[in-house]
Amino acid sequence: LKVLAAKVKMISKILQSQALGAAKQPILSHGVRPLSTTAGGFFEIEKKGNVAIVTLDAKGEKVNTLSSKMMADFHSMMDTLEGDDSVKAAVVISGKPDNFIA
């Protein structure tokens, strides 16, 4: 888990440095600009090459919590990824600085 966390931080730093030139959407807390947001607003998707970086962020909440709305949005996000043949892998990260999900 520590190795995975270190790799996610490294990828985030790389993506942040590459995203500085884009100005169409705000940078998320991990330094990536979203390409799309799911209908429920819980997930933002950024593609880097053939990897989708999916950020889970319950806007306005201190923590991300499981709910029926979030799960419906998760299925919508998965449908979006499955419909994109260029996506070969996905990384799901939290938009909250201190936790993933409660």
Backbone atoms as SQL, in Angstrom:
CREATE TABLE atoms (id INTEGER PRIMARY KEY, chain TEXT, resi INTEGER, resn TEXT, atom TEXT, x REAL, y REAL, z REAL);
INSERT INTO atoms VALUES
  (1, 'A', 1, 'LEU', 'N', 0.824, -1.190, 0.000),
  (2, 'A', 1, 'LEU', 'CA', 0.000, 0.000, 0.000),
  (3, 'A', 1, 'LEU', 'C', 0.871, 1.258, 0.000),
  (4, 'A', 2, 'LYS', 'N', 1.968, 1.231, 0.751),
  (5, 'A', 2, 'LYS', 'CA', 2.858, 2.393, 0.790),
  (6, 'A', 2, 'LYS', 'C', 3.505, 2.625, -0.573),
  (7, 'A', 3, 'VAL', 'N', 3.853, 1.535, -1.248),
  (8, 'A', 3, 'VAL', 'CA', 4.451, 1.638, -2.584),
  (9, 'A', 3, 'VAL', 'C', 3.438, 2.230, -3.548),
  (10, 'A', 4, 'LEU', 'N', 2.186, 1.768, -3.487),
  (11, 'A', 4, 'LEU', 'CA', 1.136, 2.295, -4.352),
  (12, 'A', 4, 'LEU', 'C', 0.916, 3.782, -4.085),
  (13, 'A', 5, 'ALA', 'N', 0.865, 4.173, -2.828),
  (14, 'A', 5, 'ALA', 'CA', 0.674, 5.582, -2.481),
  (15, 'A', 5, 'ALA', 'C', 1.822, 6.433, -3.010),
  (16, 'A', 6, 'ALA', 'N', 3.033, 5.937, -2.909),
  (17, 'A', 6, 'ALA', 'CA', 4.190, 6.675, -3.414),
  (18, 'A', 6, 'ALA', 'C', 4.118, 6.827, -4.932),
  (19, 'A', 7, 'LYS', 'N', 3.690, 5.771, -5.628),
  (20, 'A', 7, 'LYS', 'CA', 3.571, 5.846, -7.089),
  (21, 'A', 7, 'LYS', 'C', 2.475, 6.811, -7.502),
  (22, 'A', 8, 'VAL', 'N', 1.352, 6.817, -6.783),
  (23, 'A', 8, 'VAL', 'CA', 0.265, 7.757, -7.090),
  (24, 'A', 8, 'VAL', 'C', 0.746, 9.190, -6.904),
  (25, 'A', 9, 'LYS', 'N', 1.485, 9.455, -5.837),
  (26, 'A', 9, 'LYS', 'CA', 2.027, 10.801, -5.609),
  (27, 'A', 9, 'LYS', 'C', 2.987, 11.191, -6.729),
  (28, 'A', 10, 'MET', 'N', 3.820, 10.264, -7.170),
  (29, 'A', 10, 'MET', 'CA', 4.770, 10.542, -8.241),
  (30, 'A', 10, 'MET', 'C', 4.020, 10.847, -9.538),
  (31, 'A', 11, 'ILE', 'N', 3.023, 10.039, -9.868),
  (32, 'A', 11, 'ILE', 'CA', 2.234, 10.268, -11.076),
  (33, 'A', 11, 'ILE', 'C', 1.526, 11.610, -10.986),
  (34, 'A', 12, 'SER', 'N', 0.991, 11.939, -9.817),
  (35, 'A', 12, 'SER', 'CA', 0.302, 13.220, -9.632),
  (36, 'A', 12, 'SER', 'C', 1.236, 14.399, -9.887),
  (37, 'A', 13, 'LYS', 'N', 2.463, 14.303, -9.396),
  (38, 'A', 13, 'LYS', 'CA', 3.425, 15.388, -9.614),
  (39, 'A', 13, 'LYS', 'C', 3.761, 15.541, -11.096),
  (40, 'A', 14, 'ILE', 'N', 3.928, 14.436, -11.789),
  (41, 'A', 14, 'ILE', 'CA', 4.215, 14.477, -13.222),
  (42, 'A', 14, 'ILE', 'C', 3.047, 15.098, -13.966),
  (43, 'A', 15, 'LEU', 'N', 1.837, 14.630, -13.654),
  (44, 'A', 15, 'LEU', 'CA', 0.652, 15.154, -14.331),
  (45, 'A', 15, 'LEU', 'C', 0.444, 16.629, -14.034),
  (46, 'A', 16, 'GLN', 'N', 0.722, 17.035, -12.812),
  (47, 'A', 16, 'GLN', 'CA', 0.569, 18.445, -12.451),
  (48, 'A', 16, 'GLN', 'C', 1.516, 19.309, -13.273),
  (49, 'A', 17, 'SER', 'N', 2.737, 18.876, -13.430),
  (50, 'A', 17, 'SER', 'CA', 3.690, 19.678, -14.199),
  (51, 'A', 17, 'SER', 'C', 3.291, 19.747, -15.666),
  (52, 'A', 18, 'GLN', 'N', 2.677, 18.676, -16.202),
  (53, 'A', 18, 'GLN', 'CA', 2.257, 18.674, -17.595),
  (54, 'A', 18, 'GLN', 'C', 0.960, 19.441, -17.804),
  (55, 'A', 19, 'ALA', 'N', 0.145, 19.573, -16.762),
  (56, 'A', 19, 'ALA', 'CA', -1.163, 20.218, -16.886),
  (57, 'A', 19, 'ALA', 'C', -1.090, 21.736, -16.727),
  (58, 'A', 20, 'LEU', 'N', 0.033, 22.271, -16.341),
  (59, 'A', 20, 'LEU', 'CA', 0.123, 23.705, -16.067),
  (60, 'A', 20, 'LEU', 'C', -0.208, 24.579, -17.269),
  (61, 'A', 21, 'GLY', 'N', 0.035, 24.087, -18.474),
  (62, 'A', 21, 'GLY', 'CA', -0.235, 24.887, -19.660),
  (63, 'A', 21, 'GLY', 'C', -1.701, 24.929, -20.054),
  (64, 'A', 22, 'ALA', 'N', -2.485, 23.945, -19.647),
  (65, 'A', 22, 'ALA', 'CA', -3.908, 23.909, -20.022),
  (66, 'A', 22, 'ALA', 'C', -4.689, 24.869, -19.144),
  (67, 'A', 23, 'ALA', 'N', -5.672, 25.579, -19.741),
  (68, 'A', 23, 'ALA', 'CA', -6.382, 26.582, -18.964),
  (69, 'A', 23, 'ALA', 'C', -7.893, 26.464, -19.055),
  (70, 'A', 24, 'LYS', 'N', -8.422, 25.359, -19.567),
  (71, 'A', 24, 'LYS', 'CA', -9.858, 25.302, -19.761),
  (72, 'A', 24, 'LYS', 'C', -10.645, 24.921, -18.519),
  (73, 'A', 25, 'GLN', 'N', -10.071, 24.166, -17.563),
  (74, 'A', 25, 'GLN', 'CA', -10.763, 23.781, -16.349),
  (75, 'A', 25, 'GLN', 'C', -9.827, 23.905, -15.167),
  (76, 'A', 26, 'PRO', 'N', -10.387, 24.039, -13.951),
  (77, 'A', 26, 'PRO', 'CA', -9.527, 24.177, -12.771),
  (78, 'A', 26, 'PRO', 'C', -8.741, 22.903, -12.497),
  (79, 'A', 27, 'ILE', 'N', -7.579, 23.049, -11.892),
  (80, 'A', 27, 'ILE', 'CA', -6.764, 21.895, -11.517),
  (81, 'A', 27, 'ILE', 'C', -7.359, 21.289, -10.258),
  (82, 'A', 28, 'LEU', 'N', -7.491, 19.966, -10.234),
  (83, 'A', 28, 'LEU', 'CA', -7.974, 19.268, -9.060),
  (84, 'A', 28, 'LEU', 'C', -6.882, 19.246, -8.002),
  (85, 'A', 29, 'SER', 'N', -7.235, 18.799, -6.797),
  (86, 'A', 29, 'SER', 'CA', -6.277, 18.811, -5.693),
  (87, 'A', 29, 'SER', 'C', -5.026, 17.988, -5.987),
  (88, 'A', 30, 'HIS', 'N', -5.113, 16.976, -6.862),
  (89, 'A', 30, 'HIS', 'CA', -3.949, 16.155, -7.177),
  (90, 'A', 30, 'HIS', 'C', -3.215, 16.663, -8.418),
  (91, 'A', 31, 'GLY', 'N', -3.626, 17.835, -8.932),
  (92, 'A', 31, 'GLY', 'CA', -2.877, 18.470, -10.003),
  (93, 'A', 31, 'GLY', 'C', -3.316, 18.112, -11.407),
  (94, 'A', 32, 'VAL', 'N', -4.493, 17.550, -11.600),
  (95, 'A', 32, 'VAL', 'CA', -4.952, 17.140, -12.924),
  (96, 'A', 32, 'VAL', 'C', -6.196, 17.928, -13.304),
  (97, 'A', 33, 'ARG', 'N', -6.325, 18.258, -14.577),
  (98, 'A', 33, 'ARG', 'CA', -7.532, 18.905, -15.073),
  (99, 'A', 33, 'ARG', 'C', -8.479, 17.828, -15.596),
  (100, 'A', 34, 'PRO', 'N', -9.753, 17.847, -15.169),
  (101, 'A', 34, 'PRO', 'CA', -10.671, 16.803, -15.614),
  (102, 'A', 34, 'PRO', 'C', -11.065, 16.954, -17.076),
  (103, 'A', 35, 'LEU', 'N', -11.196, 15.834, -17.784),
  (104, 'A', 35, 'LEU', 'CA', -11.734, 15.840, -19.139),
  (105, 'A', 35, 'LEU', 'C', -13.243, 15.798, -19.090),
  (106, 'A', 36, 'SER', 'N', -13.770, 15.031, -18.135),
  (107, 'A', 36, 'SER', 'CA', -15.218, 14.934, -18.003),
  (108, 'A', 36, 'SER', 'C', -15.575, 14.671, -16.555),
  (109, 'A', 37, 'THR', 'N', -16.800, 15.023, -16.228),
  (110, 'A', 37, 'THR', 'CA', -17.348, 14.777, -14.903),
  (111, 'A', 37, 'THR', 'C', -18.597, 13.929, -15.097),
  (112, 'A', 38, 'THR', 'N', -18.771, 12.925, -14.252),
  (113, 'A', 38, 'THR', 'CA', -19.944, 12.070, -14.370),
  (114, 'A', 38, 'THR', 'C', -21.202, 12.851, -13.994),
  (115, 'A', 39, 'ALA', 'N', -22.356, 12.334, -14.417),
  (116, 'A', 39, 'ALA', 'CA', -23.636, 13.024, -14.229),
  (117, 'A', 39, 'ALA', 'C', -23.900, 13.369, -12.766),
  (118, 'A', 40, 'GLY', 'N', -23.560, 12.466, -11.863),
  (119, 'A', 40, 'GLY', 'CA', -23.789, 12.719, -10.438),
  (120, 'A', 40, 'GLY', 'C', -22.748, 13.623, -9.809),
  (121, 'A', 41, 'GLY', 'N', -21.653, 13.861, -10.530),
  (122, 'A', 41, 'GLY', 'CA', -20.624, 14.769, -10.044),
  (123, 'A', 41, 'GLY', 'C', -19.632, 14.185, -9.054),
  (124, 'A', 42, 'PHE', 'N', -19.722, 12.902, -8.768),
  (125, 'A', 42, 'PHE', 'CA', -18.792, 12.302, -7.808),
  (126, 'A', 42, 'PHE', 'C', -17.433, 11.988, -8.412),
  (127, 'A', 43, 'PHE', 'N', -17.385, 11.755, -9.730),
  (128, 'A', 43, 'PHE', 'CA', -16.150, 11.308, -10.374),
  (129, 'A', 43, 'PHE', 'C', -15.749, 12.257, -11.487),
  (130, 'A', 44, 'GLU', 'N', -14.466, 12.571, -11.537),
  (131, 'A', 44, 'GLU', 'CA', -13.901, 13.347, -12.636),
  (132, 'A', 44, 'GLU', 'C', -12.863, 12.465, -13.317),
  (133, 'A', 45, 'ILE', 'N', -12.889, 12.463, -14.637),
  (134, 'A', 45, 'ILE', 'CA', -12.022, 11.569, -15.406),
  (135, 'A', 45, 'ILE', 'C', -11.032, 12.389, -16.222),
  (136, 'A', 46, 'GLU', 'N', -9.765, 12.038, -16.094),
  (137, 'A', 46, 'GLU', 'CA', -8.685, 12.640, -16.884),
  (138, 'A', 46, 'GLU', 'C', -7.974, 11.495, -17.569),
  (139, 'A', 47, 'LYS', 'N', -7.636, 11.656, -18.819),
  (140, 'A', 47, 'LYS', 'CA', -6.881, 10.625, -19.525),
  (141, 'A', 47, 'LYS', 'C', -5.466, 11.107, -19.770),
  (142, 'A', 48, 'LYS', 'N', -4.538, 10.236, -19.481),
  (143, 'A', 48, 'LYS', 'CA', -3.129, 10.482, -19.777),
  (144, 'A', 48, 'LYS', 'C', -2.661, 9.293, -20.591),
  (145, 'A', 49, 'GLY', 'N', -2.543, 9.510, -21.897),
  (146, 'A', 49, 'GLY', 'CA', -2.236, 8.390, -22.773),
  (147, 'A', 49, 'GLY', 'C', -3.406, 7.427, -22.751),
  (148, 'A', 50, 'ASN', 'N', -3.131, 6.160, -22.436),
  (149, 'A', 50, 'ASN', 'CA', -4.207, 5.178, -22.379),
  (150, 'A', 50, 'ASN', 'C', -4.618, 4.836, -20.949),
  (151, 'A', 51, 'VAL', 'N', -4.277, 5.716, -20.000),
  (152, 'A', 51, 'VAL', 'CA', -4.631, 5.525, -18.591),
  (153, 'A', 51, 'VAL', 'C', -5.649, 6.585, -18.187),
  (154, 'A', 52, 'ALA', 'N', -6.742, 6.133, -17.594),
  (155, 'A', 52, 'ALA', 'CA', -7.751, 7.052, -17.059),
  (156, 'A', 52, 'ALA', 'C', -7.446, 7.281, -15.585),
  (157, 'A', 53, 'ILE', 'N', -7.365, 8.529, -15.195),
  (158, 'A', 53, 'ILE', 'CA', -7.184, 8.877, -13.793),
  (159, 'A', 53, 'ILE', 'C', -8.540, 9.376, -13.322),
  (160, 'A', 54, 'VAL', 'N', -9.143, 8.636, -12.425),
  (161, 'A', 54, 'VAL', 'CA', -10.495, 8.924, -11.953),
  (162, 'A', 54, 'VAL', 'C', -10.397, 9.452, -10.526),
  (163, 'A', 55, 'THR', 'N', -10.940, 10.638, -10.307),
  (164, 'A', 55, 'THR', 'CA', -10.914, 11.253, -8.980),
  (165, 'A', 55, 'THR', 'C', -12.299, 11.160, -8.363),
  (166, 'A', 56, 'LEU', 'N', -12.373, 10.542, -7.199),
  (167, 'A', 56, 'LEU', 'CA', -13.608, 10.473, -6.426),
  (168, 'A', 56, 'LEU', 'C', -13.625, 11.673, -5.489),
  (169, 'A', 57, 'ASP', 'N', -14.658, 12.508, -5.602),
  (170, 'A', 57, 'ASP', 'CA', -14.732, 13.692, -4.750),
  (171, 'A', 57, 'ASP', 'C', -16.188, 14.101, -4.551),
  (172, 'A', 58, 'ALA', 'N', -16.708, 13.848, -3.353),
  (173, 'A', 58, 'ALA', 'CA', -18.053, 14.294, -2.992),
  (174, 'A', 58, 'ALA', 'C', -17.946, 15.784, -2.662),
  (175, 'A', 59, 'LYS', 'N', -18.286, 16.609, -3.624),
  (176, 'A', 59, 'LYS', 'CA', -18.134, 18.061, -3.479),
  (177, 'A', 59, 'LYS', 'C', -18.906, 18.580, -2.261),
  (178, 'A', 60, 'GLY', 'N', -18.265, 19.451, -1.518),
  (179, 'A', 60, 'GLY', 'CA', -18.901, 20.068, -0.360),
  (180, 'A', 60, 'GLY', 'C', -18.913, 19.213, 0.894),
  (181, 'A', 61, 'GLU', 'N', -18.371, 18.006, 0.810),
  (182, 'A', 61, 'GLU', 'CA', -18.331, 17.101, 1.962),
  (183, 'A', 61, 'GLU', 'C', -16.900, 16.968, 2.452),
  (184, 'A', 62, 'LYS', 'N', -16.741, 16.753, 3.784),
  (185, 'A', 62, 'LYS', 'CA', -15.402, 16.578, 4.342),
  (186, 'A', 62, 'LYS', 'C', -14.781, 15.250, 3.913),
  (187, 'A', 63, 'VAL', 'N', -15.632, 14.224, 3.766),
  (188, 'A', 63, 'VAL', 'CA', -15.152, 12.906, 3.372),
  (189, 'A', 63, 'VAL', 'C', -16.045, 12.349, 2.263),
  (190, 'A', 64, 'ASN', 'N', -15.499, 11.429, 1.501),
  (191, 'A', 64, 'ASN', 'CA', -16.279, 10.687, 0.516),
  (192, 'A', 64, 'ASN', 'C', -16.956, 9.538, 1.257),
  (193, 'A', 65, 'THR', 'N', -18.263, 9.407, 1.109),
  (194, 'A', 65, 'THR', 'CA', -18.983, 8.318, 1.760),
  (195, 'A', 65, 'THR', 'C', -19.776, 7.533, 0.727),
  (196, 'A', 66, 'LEU', 'N', -19.911, 6.238, 0.975),
  (197, 'A', 66, 'LEU', 'CA', -20.703, 5.390, 0.093),
  (198, 'A', 66, 'LEU', 'C', -22.177, 5.755, 0.222),
  (199, 'A', 67, 'SER', 'N', -22.826, 5.886, -0.907),
  (200, 'A', 67, 'SER', 'CA', -24.263, 6.151, -0.932),
  (201, 'A', 67, 'SER', 'C', -24.817, 5.557, -2.215),
  (202, 'A', 68, 'SER', 'N', -26.124, 5.442, -2.291),
  (203, 'A', 68, 'SER', 'CA', -26.725, 4.899, -3.513),
  (204, 'A', 68, 'SER', 'C', -26.458, 5.833, -4.695),
  (205, 'A', 69, 'LYS', 'N', -26.441, 7.149, -4.454),
  (206, 'A', 69, 'LYS', 'CA', -26.154, 8.105, -5.536),
  (207, 'A', 69, 'LYS', 'C', -24.715, 7.955, -6.027),
  (208, 'A', 70, 'MET', 'N', -23.795, 7.782, -5.082),
  (209, 'A', 70, 'MET', 'CA', -22.385, 7.619, -5.472),
  (210, 'A', 70, 'MET', 'C', -22.190, 6.319, -6.233),
  (211, 'A', 71, 'MET', 'N', -22.857, 5.258, -5.813),
  (212, 'A', 71, 'MET', 'CA', -22.716, 3.979, -6.504),
  (213, 'A', 71, 'MET', 'C', -23.313, 4.041, -7.909),
  (214, 'A', 72, 'ALA', 'N', -24.439, 4.741, -8.068),
  (215, 'A', 72, 'ALA', 'CA', -25.019, 4.919, -9.408),
  (216, 'A', 72, 'ALA', 'C', -24.053, 5.691, -10.292),
  (217, 'A', 73, 'ASP', 'N', -23.408, 6.706, -9.709),
  (218, 'A', 73, 'ASP', 'CA', -22.438, 7.494, -10.458),
  (219, 'A', 73, 'ASP', 'C', -21.198, 6.666, -10.790),
  (220, 'A', 74, 'PHE', 'N', -20.822, 5.747, -9.887),
  (221, 'A', 74, 'PHE', 'CA', -19.699, 4.847, -10.143),
  (222, 'A', 74, 'PHE', 'C', -19.991, 3.988, -11.379),
  (223, 'A', 75, 'HIS', 'N', -21.201, 3.466, -11.462),
  (224, 'A', 75, 'HIS', 'CA', -21.578, 2.652, -12.628),
  (225, 'A', 75, 'HIS', 'C', -21.544, 3.491, -13.904),
  (226, 'A', 76, 'SER', 'N', -21.978, 4.741, -13.819),
  (227, 'A', 76, 'SER', 'CA', -21.923, 5.642, -14.975),
  (228, 'A', 76, 'SER', 'C', -20.477, 5.878, -15.406),
  (229, 'A', 77, 'MET', 'N', -19.599, 6.083, -14.426),
  (230, 'A', 77, 'MET', 'CA', -18.178, 6.294, -14.724),
  (231, 'A', 77, 'MET', 'C', -17.575, 5.057, -15.383),
  (232, 'A', 78, 'MET', 'N', -17.922, 3.870, -14.866),
  (233, 'A', 78, 'MET', 'CA', -17.409, 2.632, -15.447),
  (234, 'A', 78, 'MET', 'C', -17.911, 2.456, -16.881),
  (235, 'A', 79, 'ASP', 'N', -19.178, 2.794, -17.127),
  (236, 'A', 79, 'ASP', 'CA', -19.714, 2.718, -18.490),
  (237, 'A', 79, 'ASP', 'C', -18.937, 3.635, -19.430),
  (238, 'A', 80, 'THR', 'N', -18.609, 4.832, -18.934),
  (239, 'A', 80, 'THR', 'CA', -17.828, 5.785, -19.731),
  (240, 'A', 80, 'THR', 'C', -16.471, 5.198, -20.085),
  (241, 'A', 81, 'LEU', 'N', -15.792, 4.616, -19.099),
  (242, 'A', 81, 'LEU', 'CA', -14.466, 4.034, -19.343),
  (243, 'A', 81, 'LEU', 'C', -14.548, 2.825, -20.266),
  (244, 'A', 82, 'GLU', 'N', -15.549, 1.982, -20.053),
  (245, 'A', 82, 'GLU', 'CA', -15.696, 0.784, -20.889),
  (246, 'A', 82, 'GLU', 'C', -16.021, 1.151, -22.332),
  (247, 'A', 83, 'GLY', 'N', -16.652, 2.297, -22.543),
  (248, 'A', 83, 'GLY', 'CA', -17.003, 2.733, -23.888),
  (249, 'A', 83, 'GLY', 'C', -15.864, 3.387, -24.641),
  (250, 'A', 84, 'ASP', 'N', -14.741, 3.583, -23.979),
  (251, 'A', 84, 'ASP', 'CA', -13.574, 4.221, -24.591),
  (252, 'A', 84, 'ASP', 'C', -12.501, 3.157, -24.824),
  (253, 'A', 85, 'ASP', 'N', -12.381, 2.701, -26.065),
  (254, 'A', 85, 'ASP', 'CA', -11.425, 1.637, -26.384),
  (255, 'A', 85, 'ASP', 'C', -9.969, 2.037, -26.174),
  (256, 'A', 86, 'SER', 'N', -9.699, 3.328, -26.080),
  (257, 'A', 86, 'SER', 'CA', -8.315, 3.766, -25.887),
  (258, 'A', 86, 'SER', 'C', -7.865, 3.612, -24.431),
  (259, 'A', 87, 'VAL', 'N', -8.793, 3.442, -23.504),
  (260, 'A', 87, 'VAL', 'CA', -8.446, 3.285, -22.088),
  (261, 'A', 87, 'VAL', 'C', -8.048, 1.840, -21.834),
  (262, 'A', 88, 'LYS', 'N', -6.811, 1.652, -21.388),
  (263, 'A', 88, 'LYS', 'CA', -6.285, 0.312, -21.106),
  (264, 'A', 88, 'LYS', 'C', -6.167, 0.051, -19.609),
  (265, 'A', 89, 'ALA', 'N', -6.164, 1.121, -18.795),
  (266, 'A', 89, 'ALA', 'CA', -6.054, 0.993, -17.338),
  (267, 'A', 89, 'ALA', 'C', -6.687, 2.216, -16.696),
  (268, 'A', 90, 'ALA', 'N', -7.060, 2.063, -15.433),
  (269, 'A', 90, 'ALA', 'CA', -7.636, 3.182, -14.694),
  (270, 'A', 90, 'ALA', 'C', -7.071, 3.208, -13.283),
  (271, 'A', 91, 'VAL', 'N', -6.863, 4.412, -12.777),
  (272, 'A', 91, 'VAL', 'CA', -6.412, 4.627, -11.412),
  (273, 'A', 91, 'VAL', 'C', -7.482, 5.473, -10.743),
  (274, 'A', 92, 'VAL', 'N', -7.995, 5.013, -9.609),
  (275, 'A', 92, 'VAL', 'CA', -8.997, 5.775, -8.866),
  (276, 'A', 92, 'VAL', 'C', -8.314, 6.366, -7.646),
  (277, 'A', 93, 'ILE', 'N', -8.419, 7.696, -7.521),
  (278, 'A', 93, 'ILE', 'CA', -7.803, 8.401, -6.399),
  (279, 'A', 93, 'ILE', 'C', -8.854, 9.282, -5.738),
  (280, 'A', 94, 'SER', 'N', -8.531, 9.765, -4.563),
  (281, 'A', 94, 'SER', 'CA', -9.450, 10.617, -3.817),
  (282, 'A', 94, 'SER', 'C', -9.153, 12.085, -4.069),
  (283, 'A', 95, 'GLY', 'N', -10.204, 12.866, -4.149),
  (284, 'A', 95, 'GLY', 'CA', -10.050, 14.318, -4.231),
  (285, 'A', 95, 'GLY', 'C', -9.903, 14.935, -2.852),
  (286, 'A', 96, 'LYS', 'N', -10.033, 14.125, -1.818),
  (287, 'A', 96, 'LYS', 'CA', -9.885, 14.593, -0.437),
  (288, 'A', 96, 'LYS', 'C', -8.444, 14.385, 0.006),
  (289, 'A', 97, 'PRO', 'N', -7.843, 15.383, 0.616),
  (290, 'A', 97, 'PRO', 'CA', -6.407, 15.267, 0.944),
  (291, 'A', 97, 'PRO', 'C', -6.075, 14.247, 2.031),
  (292, 'A', 98, 'ASP', 'N', -7.018, 13.948, 2.932),
  (293, 'A', 98, 'ASP', 'CA', -6.669, 13.111, 4.079),
  (294, 'A', 98, 'ASP', 'C', -7.319, 11.736, 4.097),
  (295, 'A', 99, 'ASN', 'N', -8.163, 11.424, 3.119),
  (296, 'A', 99, 'ASN', 'CA', -8.817, 10.123, 3.139),
  (297, 'A', 99, 'ASN', 'C', -9.288, 9.732, 1.760),
  (298, 'A', 100, 'PHE', 'N', -9.641, 8.467, 1.612),
  (299, 'A', 100, 'PHE', 'CA', -10.175, 8.001, 0.332),
  (300, 'A', 100, 'PHE', 'C', -11.687, 7.907, 0.411),
  (301, 'A', 101, 'ILE', 'N', -12.195, 7.070, 1.330),
  (302, 'A', 101, 'ILE', 'CA', -13.646, 6.911, 1.491),
  (303, 'A', 101, 'ILE', 'C', -13.940, 6.466, 2.918),
  (304, 'A', 102, 'ALA', 'N', -15.063, 6.953, 3.433),
  (305, 'A', 102, 'ALA', 'CA', -15.464, 6.584, 4.801),
  (306, 'A', 102, 'ALA', 'C', -16.625, 5.622, 4.743);
